[in-house]
Short mmCIF file of C-alpha atoms and ligand atoms in Angstrom, two decimals:
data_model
loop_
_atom_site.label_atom_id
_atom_site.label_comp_id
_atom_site.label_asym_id
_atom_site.label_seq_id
_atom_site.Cartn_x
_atom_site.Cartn_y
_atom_site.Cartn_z
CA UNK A 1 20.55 17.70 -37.77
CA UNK A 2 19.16 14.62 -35.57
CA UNK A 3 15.72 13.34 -36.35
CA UNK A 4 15.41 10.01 -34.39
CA UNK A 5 12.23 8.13 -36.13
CA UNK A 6 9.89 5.96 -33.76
CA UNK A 7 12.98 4.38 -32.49
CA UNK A 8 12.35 1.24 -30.19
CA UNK A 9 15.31 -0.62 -28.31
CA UNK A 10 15.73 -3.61 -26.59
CA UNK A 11 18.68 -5.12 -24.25
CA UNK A 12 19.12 -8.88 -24.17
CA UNK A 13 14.77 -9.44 -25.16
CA UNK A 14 13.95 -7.08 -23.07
CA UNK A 15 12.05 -3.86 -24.53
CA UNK A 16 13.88 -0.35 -23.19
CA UNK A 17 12.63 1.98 -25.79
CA UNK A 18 9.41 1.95 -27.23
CA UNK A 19 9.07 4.76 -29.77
CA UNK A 20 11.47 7.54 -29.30
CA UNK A 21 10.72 10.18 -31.66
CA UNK A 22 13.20 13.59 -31.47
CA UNK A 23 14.32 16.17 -33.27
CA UNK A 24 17.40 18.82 -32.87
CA UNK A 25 18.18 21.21 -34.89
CA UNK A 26 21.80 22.99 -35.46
CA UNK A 27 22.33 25.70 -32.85
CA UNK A 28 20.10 23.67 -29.66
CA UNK A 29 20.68 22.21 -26.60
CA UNK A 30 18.08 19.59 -25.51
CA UNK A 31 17.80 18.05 -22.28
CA UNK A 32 16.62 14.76 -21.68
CA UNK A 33 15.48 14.04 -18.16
CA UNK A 34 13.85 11.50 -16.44
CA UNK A 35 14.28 8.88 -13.27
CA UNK A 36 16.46 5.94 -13.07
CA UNK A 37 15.55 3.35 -15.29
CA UNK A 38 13.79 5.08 -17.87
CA UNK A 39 15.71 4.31 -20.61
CA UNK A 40 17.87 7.57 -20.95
CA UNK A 41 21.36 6.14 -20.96
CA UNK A 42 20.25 3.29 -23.49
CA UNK A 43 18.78 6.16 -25.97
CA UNK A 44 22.40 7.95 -25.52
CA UNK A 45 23.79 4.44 -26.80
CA UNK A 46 21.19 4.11 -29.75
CA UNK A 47 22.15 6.76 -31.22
CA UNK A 48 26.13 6.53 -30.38
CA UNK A 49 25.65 2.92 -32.29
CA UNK A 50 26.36 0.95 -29.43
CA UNK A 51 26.04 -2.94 -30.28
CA UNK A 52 24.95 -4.25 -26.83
CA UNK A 53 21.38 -2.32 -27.57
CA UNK A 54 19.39 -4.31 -30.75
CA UNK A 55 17.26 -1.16 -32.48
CA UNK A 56 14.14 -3.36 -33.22
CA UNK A 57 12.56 -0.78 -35.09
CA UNK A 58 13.27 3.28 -36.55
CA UNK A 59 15.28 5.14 -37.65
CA UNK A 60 17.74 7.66 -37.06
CA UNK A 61 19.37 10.07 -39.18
CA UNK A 62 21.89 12.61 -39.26
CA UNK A 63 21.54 15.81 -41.47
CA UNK A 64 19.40 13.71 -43.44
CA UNK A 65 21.60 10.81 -43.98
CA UNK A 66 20.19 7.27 -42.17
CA UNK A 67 23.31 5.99 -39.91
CA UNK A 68 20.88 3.22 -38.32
CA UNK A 69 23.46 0.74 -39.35
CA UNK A 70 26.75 3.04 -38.86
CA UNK A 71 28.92 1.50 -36.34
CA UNK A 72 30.03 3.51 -33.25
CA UNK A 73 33.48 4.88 -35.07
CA UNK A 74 31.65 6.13 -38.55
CA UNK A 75 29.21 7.75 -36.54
CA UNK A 76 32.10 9.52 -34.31
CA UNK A 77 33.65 10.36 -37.81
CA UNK A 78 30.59 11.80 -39.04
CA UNK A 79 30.46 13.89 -35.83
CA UNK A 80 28.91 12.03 -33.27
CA UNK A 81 30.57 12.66 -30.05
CA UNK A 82 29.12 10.86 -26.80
CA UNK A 83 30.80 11.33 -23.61
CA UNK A 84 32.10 8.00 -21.77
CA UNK A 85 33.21 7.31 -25.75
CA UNK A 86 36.37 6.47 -24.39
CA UNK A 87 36.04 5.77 -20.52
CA UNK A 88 39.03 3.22 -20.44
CA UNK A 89 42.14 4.63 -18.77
CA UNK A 90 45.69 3.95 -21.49
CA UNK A 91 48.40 3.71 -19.23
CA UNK A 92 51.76 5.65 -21.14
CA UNK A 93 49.10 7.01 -23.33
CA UNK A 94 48.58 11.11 -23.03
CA UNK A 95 45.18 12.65 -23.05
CA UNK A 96 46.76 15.02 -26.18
CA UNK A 97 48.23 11.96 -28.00
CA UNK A 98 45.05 9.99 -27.52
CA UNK A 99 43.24 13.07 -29.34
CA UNK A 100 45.71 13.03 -31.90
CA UNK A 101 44.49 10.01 -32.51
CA UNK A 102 41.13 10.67 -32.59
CA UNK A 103 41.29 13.48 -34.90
CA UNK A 104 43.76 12.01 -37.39
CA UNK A 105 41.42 8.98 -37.72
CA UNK A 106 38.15 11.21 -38.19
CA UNK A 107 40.17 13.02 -41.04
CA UNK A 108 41.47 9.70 -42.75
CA UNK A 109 38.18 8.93 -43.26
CA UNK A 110 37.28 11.82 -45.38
CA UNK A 111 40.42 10.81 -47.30
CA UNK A 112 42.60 13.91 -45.49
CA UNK A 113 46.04 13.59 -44.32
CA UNK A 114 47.38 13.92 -40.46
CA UNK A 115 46.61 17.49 -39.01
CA UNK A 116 50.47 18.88 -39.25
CA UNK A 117 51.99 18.67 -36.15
CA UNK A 118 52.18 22.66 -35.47
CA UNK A 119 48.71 22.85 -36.69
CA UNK A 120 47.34 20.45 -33.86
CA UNK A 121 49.89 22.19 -31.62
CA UNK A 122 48.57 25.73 -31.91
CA UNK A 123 45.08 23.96 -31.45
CA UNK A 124 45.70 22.33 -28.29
CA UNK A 125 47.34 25.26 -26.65
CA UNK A 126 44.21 27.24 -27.49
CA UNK A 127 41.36 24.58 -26.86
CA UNK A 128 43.73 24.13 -23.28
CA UNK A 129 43.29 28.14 -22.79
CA UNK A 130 39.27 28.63 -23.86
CA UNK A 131 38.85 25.64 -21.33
CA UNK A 132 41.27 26.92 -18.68
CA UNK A 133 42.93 23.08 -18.40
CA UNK A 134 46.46 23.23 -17.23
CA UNK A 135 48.79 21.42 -20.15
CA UNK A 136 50.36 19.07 -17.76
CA UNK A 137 47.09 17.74 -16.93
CA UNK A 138 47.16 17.06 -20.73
CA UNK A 139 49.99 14.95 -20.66
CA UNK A 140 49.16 12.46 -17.67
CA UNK A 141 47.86 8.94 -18.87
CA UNK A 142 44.42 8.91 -20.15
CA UNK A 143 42.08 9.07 -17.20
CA UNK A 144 44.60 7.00 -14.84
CA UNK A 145 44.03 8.16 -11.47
CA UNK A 146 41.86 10.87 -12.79
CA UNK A 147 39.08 12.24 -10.41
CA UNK A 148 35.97 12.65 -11.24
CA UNK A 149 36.93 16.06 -11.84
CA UNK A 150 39.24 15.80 -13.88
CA UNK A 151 37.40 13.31 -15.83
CA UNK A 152 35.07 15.40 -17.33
CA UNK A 153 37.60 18.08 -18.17
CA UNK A 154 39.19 15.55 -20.01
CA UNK A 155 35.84 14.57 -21.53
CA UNK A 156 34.91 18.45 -22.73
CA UNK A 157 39.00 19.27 -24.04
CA UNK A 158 38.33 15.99 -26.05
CA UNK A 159 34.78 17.73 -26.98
CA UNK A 160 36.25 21.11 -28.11
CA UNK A 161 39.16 19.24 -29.88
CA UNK A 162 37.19 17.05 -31.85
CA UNK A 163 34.43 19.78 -32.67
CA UNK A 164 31.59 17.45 -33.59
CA UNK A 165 28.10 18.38 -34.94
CA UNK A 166 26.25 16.57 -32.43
CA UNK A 167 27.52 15.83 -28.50
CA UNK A 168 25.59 13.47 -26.68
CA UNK A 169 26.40 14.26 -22.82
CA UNK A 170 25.37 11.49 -20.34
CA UNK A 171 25.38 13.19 -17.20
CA UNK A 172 23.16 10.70 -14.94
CA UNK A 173 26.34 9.85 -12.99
CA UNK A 174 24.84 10.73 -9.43
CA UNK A 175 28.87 11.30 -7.89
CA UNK A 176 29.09 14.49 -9.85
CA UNK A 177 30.00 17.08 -7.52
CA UNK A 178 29.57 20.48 -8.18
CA UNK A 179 32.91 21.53 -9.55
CA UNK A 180 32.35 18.57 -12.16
CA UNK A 181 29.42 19.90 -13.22
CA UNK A 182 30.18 23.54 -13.62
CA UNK A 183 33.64 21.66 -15.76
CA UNK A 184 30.48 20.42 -18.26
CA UNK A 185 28.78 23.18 -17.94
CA UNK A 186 31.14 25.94 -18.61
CA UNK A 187 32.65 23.70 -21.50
CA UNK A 188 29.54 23.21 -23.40
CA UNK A 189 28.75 27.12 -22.77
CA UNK A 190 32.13 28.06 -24.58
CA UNK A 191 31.73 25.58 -27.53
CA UNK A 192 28.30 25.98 -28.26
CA UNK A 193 27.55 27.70 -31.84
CA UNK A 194 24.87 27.84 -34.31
CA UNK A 195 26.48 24.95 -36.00
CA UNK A 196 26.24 22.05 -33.55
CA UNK A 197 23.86 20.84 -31.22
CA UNK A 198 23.82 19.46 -27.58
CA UNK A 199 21.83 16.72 -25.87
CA UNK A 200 22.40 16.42 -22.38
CA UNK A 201 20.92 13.37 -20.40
CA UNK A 202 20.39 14.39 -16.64
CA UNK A 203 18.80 12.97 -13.69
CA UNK A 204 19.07 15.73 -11.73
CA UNK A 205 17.62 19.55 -12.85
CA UNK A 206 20.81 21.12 -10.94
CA UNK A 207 23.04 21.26 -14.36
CA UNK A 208 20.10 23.01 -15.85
CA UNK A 209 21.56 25.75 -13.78
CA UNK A 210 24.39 26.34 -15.52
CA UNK A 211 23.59 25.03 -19.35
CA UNK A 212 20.05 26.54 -20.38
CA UNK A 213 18.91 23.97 -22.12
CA UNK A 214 16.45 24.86 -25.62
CA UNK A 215 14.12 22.08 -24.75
CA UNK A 216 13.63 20.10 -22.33
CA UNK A 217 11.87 16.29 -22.85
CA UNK A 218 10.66 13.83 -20.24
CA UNK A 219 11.37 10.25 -20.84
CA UNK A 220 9.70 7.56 -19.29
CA UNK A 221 9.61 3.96 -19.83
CA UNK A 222 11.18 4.12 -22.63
CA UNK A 223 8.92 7.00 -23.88
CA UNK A 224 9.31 10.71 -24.16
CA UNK A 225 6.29 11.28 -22.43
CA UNK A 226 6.50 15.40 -22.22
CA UNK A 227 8.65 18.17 -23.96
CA UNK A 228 8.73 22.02 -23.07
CA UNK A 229 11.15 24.63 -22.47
CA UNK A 230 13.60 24.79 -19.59
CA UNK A 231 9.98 25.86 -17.05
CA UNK A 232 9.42 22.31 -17.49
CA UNK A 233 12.87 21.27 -15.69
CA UNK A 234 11.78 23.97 -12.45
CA UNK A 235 8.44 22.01 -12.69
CA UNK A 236 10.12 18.46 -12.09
CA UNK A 237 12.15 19.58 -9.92
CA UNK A 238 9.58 21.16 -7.93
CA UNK A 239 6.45 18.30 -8.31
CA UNK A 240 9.00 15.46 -9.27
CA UNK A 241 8.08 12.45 -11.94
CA UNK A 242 5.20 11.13 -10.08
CA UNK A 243 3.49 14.29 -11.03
CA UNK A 244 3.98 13.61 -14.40
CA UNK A 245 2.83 9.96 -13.92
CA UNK A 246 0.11 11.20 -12.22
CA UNK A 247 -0.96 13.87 -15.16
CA UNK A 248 -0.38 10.84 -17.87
CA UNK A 249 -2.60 7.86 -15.81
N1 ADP B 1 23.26 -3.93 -20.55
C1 ADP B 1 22.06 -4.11 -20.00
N2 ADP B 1 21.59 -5.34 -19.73
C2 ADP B 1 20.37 -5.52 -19.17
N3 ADP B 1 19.52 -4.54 -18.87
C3 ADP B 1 19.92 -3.29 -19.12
C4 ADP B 1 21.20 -3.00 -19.70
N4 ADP B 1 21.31 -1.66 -19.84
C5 ADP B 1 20.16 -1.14 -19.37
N5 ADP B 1 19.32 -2.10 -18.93
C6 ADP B 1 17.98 -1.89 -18.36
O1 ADP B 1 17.29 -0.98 -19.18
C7 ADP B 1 16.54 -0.07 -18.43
C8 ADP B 1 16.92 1.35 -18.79
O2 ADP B 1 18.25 1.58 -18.40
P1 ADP B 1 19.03 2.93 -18.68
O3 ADP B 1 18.93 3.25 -20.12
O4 ADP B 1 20.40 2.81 -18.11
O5 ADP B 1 18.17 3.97 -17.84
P2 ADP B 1 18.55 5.42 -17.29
O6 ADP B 1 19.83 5.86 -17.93
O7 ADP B 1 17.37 6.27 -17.65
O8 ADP B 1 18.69 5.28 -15.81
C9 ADP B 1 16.77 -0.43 -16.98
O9 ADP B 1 15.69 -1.23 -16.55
C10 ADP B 1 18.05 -1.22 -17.01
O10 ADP B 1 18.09 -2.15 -15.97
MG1 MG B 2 21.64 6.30 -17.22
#
């Protein structure tokens, strides 16, 4: 589905990525780990389409297709979903009409018309009731006031409405508290299938307790300098990165 070719990355001159190579499949869940700095949150941006990152060399491609030059919103319509798309709050704007949004947009550009209103309807109610999110939460302003909470379960109800191929899950936010993450967790659990794939970015191996990630790769200075299965997360978690640093000098 993803293939992300020798991919290098820089942010105003300076070099952040320096030959990213990945690959994920339909049906996996990849974690990316490593410590602050590493380059894990510019990689989630690279491949979203962000402009402030300059790709100075690769390629990336989805289900065979090269989106290098996509913008940000054909890559969401092609079913690229990265959480924080949207992190503004809309005043007078609902979370559901904001997703109407979304959705009608994604389906204009494959020439469709508007999801009917009962159709979208029937699809929120049920999305709401898979994720256990209360409906008025659903129609408070878009993330105004929400808690940290709260803004992830708007994040995954935007996730399960939108049902892309490929969710890119940024999770490095240290002020995650546990009930936030289990919110991520849960949601990615329940929407999972052998049709999309996840890539969660995480500092910390503690949401590897509750999403069991496929693989699991290392990045460091701008490199993914290890891959393995979940074991690998215990292993960083137990010996930390310097181990690693100290198996790679
Ligand atoms: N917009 C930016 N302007 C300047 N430097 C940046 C910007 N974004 C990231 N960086 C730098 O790039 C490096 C990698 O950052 P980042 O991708 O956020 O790492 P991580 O998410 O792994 O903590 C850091 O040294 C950071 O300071
Ligand atoms: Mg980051």
């Amino acid at each position: 589905m993803l293939k992300i070719k020798d991919v290098h990355a820089s942010v105003e001159g300076k070099s952040i990525l320096n030959g990213i190579n990945l690959e994920v499949n339909a049906g996996e869940i990849h974690a990316i780990m490593g410590p602050n700095g590493a380059g894990k949150s510019t990689l989630a941006s690279v491949i979203s389409g962000k402009d402030e990152y300059e790709m100075t060399k690769g390629e990336i491609l989805l289900d065979n297709e090269d989106i290098t030059e996509l913008d940000p919103e054909e890559r969401a319509h092609k079913g690229v979903f990265m959480s924080f798309q949207y992190p503004i709050s809309i005043p007078g704007v609902s979370t559901t009409n904001f997703i109407k949004t979304a959705i009608n947009e994604t389906r204009k550009s494959k020439g469709q018309d508007d999801m009917p209103a009962s159709e979208m309807l029937k699809m929120i109610k049920e999305k709401a009731e898979l994720l256990d999110i209360d409906r008025k939460f659903l129609s408070r302003s878009l993330n105004e006031g929400f808690s940290g909470g709260e803004k992830k379960r708007n994040e995954i109800f935007q996730l399960a409405m939108l049902e892309p191929k490929l969710a890119i899950l940024d999770e490095t936010d240290s002020g995650l508290d546990i009930d936030a993450l289990k919110v991520v967790a849960n949601g990615v659990n329940k929407l999972k299938n052998k049709d999309n794939a996840v890539v969660v970015i995480t500092h910390y191996q503690r949401l590897l307790d509750y999403i069991v990630p496929d693989f699991v790769h290392v990045l460091m200075d701008g490199k993914i300098v290890k891959s393995g299965t979940k074991e690998l997360a215990y292993e960083l978690e137990e010996k930390g990165y310097d181990w690693i640093k100290e198996k790679l000098a």
